[in-house]
XYZ file of C-alpha atoms in Angstrom:
209
model
C -16.920 -4.381 8.705
C -13.055 -4.004 8.846
C -12.957 -3.978 5.440
C -15.274 -1.198 5.083
C -13.377 0.504 7.713
C -9.716 0.648 5.654
C -11.569 1.679 2.850
C -13.119 4.694 4.495
C -10.253 5.255 6.096
C -12.249 7.909 8.312
C -14.303 7.670 11.308
C -15.590 11.357 12.216
C -15.848 10.926 15.808
C -18.558 13.166 16.397
C -20.422 15.361 19.691
C -23.817 16.621 19.202
C -25.741 18.060 21.752
C -29.075 18.394 19.350
C -30.208 15.243 17.940
C -32.202 17.095 15.637
C -29.061 18.107 13.447
C -28.740 14.088 13.269
C -29.698 13.544 9.865
C -28.891 16.790 8.240
C -25.018 15.780 9.811
C -25.041 12.498 8.240
C -25.787 13.427 5.268
C -22.979 16.048 4.661
C -20.141 13.123 5.926
C -22.365 10.892 3.197
C -22.591 13.701 0.542
C -17.921 13.809 1.345
C -17.745 10.276 1.060
C -18.019 8.654 4.519
C -20.026 6.501 5.510
C -18.962 6.430 9.585
C -19.923 7.962 12.253
C -18.818 7.379 15.986
C -21.679 9.165 17.996
C -19.791 10.173 21.246
C -21.407 9.958 24.790
C -19.505 12.962 25.909
C -22.915 14.869 25.102
C -26.165 14.013 26.225
C -28.735 10.928 24.170
C -26.209 9.920 22.104
C -28.253 6.780 21.630
C -31.032 9.044 20.095
C -29.098 10.649 17.164
C -27.126 7.284 16.797
C -30.850 5.988 16.147
C -31.879 8.551 13.780
C -28.699 8.532 11.631
C -29.405 4.627 11.103
C -32.454 5.029 10.725
C -32.515 7.731 8.486
C -29.357 5.639 6.625
C -29.533 2.293 7.638
C -26.801 1.833 5.408
C -23.920 3.866 7.615
C -21.694 2.622 9.707
C -22.849 4.257 13.118
C -20.958 3.237 16.524
C -20.838 4.761 19.903
C -17.757 6.677 21.309
C -16.509 7.089 24.445
C -18.936 4.194 26.133
C -17.230 4.442 29.651
C -20.177 2.477 31.150
C -22.019 -0.623 30.541
C -24.927 1.045 30.254
C -23.933 3.404 28.028
C -23.064 0.005 25.960
C -26.083 -1.551 26.631
C -27.970 1.862 25.384
C -25.521 1.996 21.989
C -26.359 -1.626 21.316
C -29.932 -1.144 22.026
C -30.330 1.650 19.301
C -28.810 -0.487 16.715
C -24.890 0.842 17.033
C -22.369 -0.816 14.175
C -19.746 -0.687 16.667
C -18.209 0.587 20.369
C -15.346 2.410 21.096
C -13.929 3.891 24.509
C -11.091 5.744 25.364
C -9.239 2.068 26.823
C -10.132 -1.196 27.463
C -13.323 -2.574 29.758
C -13.146 -6.545 29.113
C -16.427 -6.341 30.220
C -17.357 -3.934 28.056
C -15.626 -5.892 25.168
C -17.255 -9.204 25.713
C -20.653 -7.351 26.095
C -20.076 -6.187 22.453
C -19.103 -9.776 21.574
C -22.008 -11.401 22.600
C -24.122 -9.165 20.890
C -21.975 -9.234 17.969
C -21.408 -5.499 17.943
C -17.655 -4.715 16.431
C -15.584 -3.189 19.325
C -12.572 -0.756 19.075
C -10.722 -0.428 22.930
C -8.746 2.716 23.401
C -4.722 0.411 24.024
C -1.313 1.806 24.205
C 0.715 0.297 26.044
C 1.964 -3.845 25.510
C 0.165 -4.850 28.197
C -3.128 -3.457 27.421
C -2.864 -4.613 23.596
C -1.806 -8.230 25.121
C -5.299 -8.090 27.311
C -7.155 -6.732 24.031
C -5.954 -9.565 21.712
C -6.437 -12.340 24.788
C -9.780 -11.222 23.980
C -9.835 -11.913 20.273
C -9.762 -8.754 19.325
C -7.392 -7.800 15.868
C -8.119 -3.836 15.674
C -7.580 -1.236 18.659
C -8.328 2.466 18.714
C -4.336 4.572 19.906
C -5.463 7.144 21.904
C -4.256 10.036 22.221
C -2.873 9.255 19.567
C -0.135 12.501 19.241
C 0.090 12.555 23.026
C 1.695 8.830 23.277
C 3.909 9.230 20.709
C 1.801 9.124 16.970
C 3.517 7.235 14.347
C 6.594 6.254 15.881
C 5.051 4.565 18.571
C 2.549 2.607 16.617
C 5.419 1.514 14.285
C 7.415 0.311 17.520
C 4.721 -1.383 18.488
C 3.674 -3.393 15.363
C 6.742 -5.067 15.805
C 5.764 -7.614 18.809
C 2.088 -6.919 17.515
C 2.431 -7.379 13.435
C -1.103 -9.262 13.026
C -2.521 -5.722 14.292
C -4.533 -2.864 13.415
C -4.413 0.456 15.145
C -7.175 3.183 15.094
C -5.339 6.427 16.195
C -7.137 9.180 17.195
C -6.411 12.334 18.866
C -4.274 15.013 17.538
C -5.808 13.827 13.889
C -5.579 16.497 11.490
C -5.942 16.912 7.171
C -1.745 18.120 7.905
C -0.338 14.804 8.704
C -3.479 12.191 8.021
C -1.716 11.290 5.031
C 1.900 10.258 7.325
C -0.641 8.545 9.410
C -2.327 6.551 7.233
C 0.534 6.017 4.982
C 1.634 3.745 8.032
C 1.227 0.130 7.053
C -0.756 -1.174 10.262
C -3.002 1.591 10.576
C -6.651 0.432 9.527
C -8.307 3.520 9.884
C -7.869 7.116 11.752
C -10.634 9.067 14.131
C -11.023 12.581 14.095
C -13.057 15.257 15.041
C -11.668 17.853 12.664
C -14.910 17.542 9.988
C -17.014 17.317 12.948
C -15.712 20.465 14.584
C -19.069 21.182 17.285
C -18.695 24.780 15.876
C -19.968 23.530 12.252
C -22.747 21.293 13.934
C -23.481 24.015 15.535
C -23.537 26.831 12.937
C -25.118 23.893 10.601
C -21.971 24.524 8.613
C -23.032 21.048 6.347
C -20.721 22.468 3.317
C -17.381 22.802 5.717
C -18.256 19.691 7.032
C -18.525 17.787 3.777
C -15.857 19.748 1.778
C -13.277 18.548 4.792
C -14.758 15.029 4.311
C -14.171 14.876 0.750
C -10.303 16.254 1.656
C -9.783 13.641 4.162
C -11.188 11.129 1.704
C -8.705 12.620 -1.327
C -6.011 11.557 0.646
C -6.959 8.284 1.828
C -7.674 7.091 -1.782
C -4.626 8.510 -3.214
C -2.535 6.380 -0.409
C -4.204 3.432 -0.834
C -4.982 3.600 -4.294
């Protein structure tokens, strides 16, 4: 899955409060060239949205975000989530994901957290919140001792700084909510979501092709 993650370069971080809109939202992402979606447990019934999207679009890479507990991890995996993302490093959840053949991207911002993640067998971690923890400068500094590790920065990513992030060689992809703002979803502004996705993919393709 990491190869597909690199090719797409973008993981929309979605907080969806009305699961009835799940399929339309997913179609808007696909129309914009993005086949990844991180549905966060910051909204109730995230597992329902995950299942609905995968039932409609089984080839999408749909995962769960803001996974803080084993209960949430189990709900996500039972719904068919193909990956789990957490804001921090919880080794119990990491082991559960591995046991169920589900990719795991925990949040790591310090060398100690990164070493623990690597010891657990991970080669990609989330870097969150990216901008607040020094952004690209910090990621480049961490790349020195951790040259084999890839980062997925999330937090403060926008169309304005996406190119700079994607141009950094040890970044596999960027997570972001700029193309799936809650207001876009609430207003069912699918066209704007698609437009932002197209622009994000244009930036990724320009850098990586």
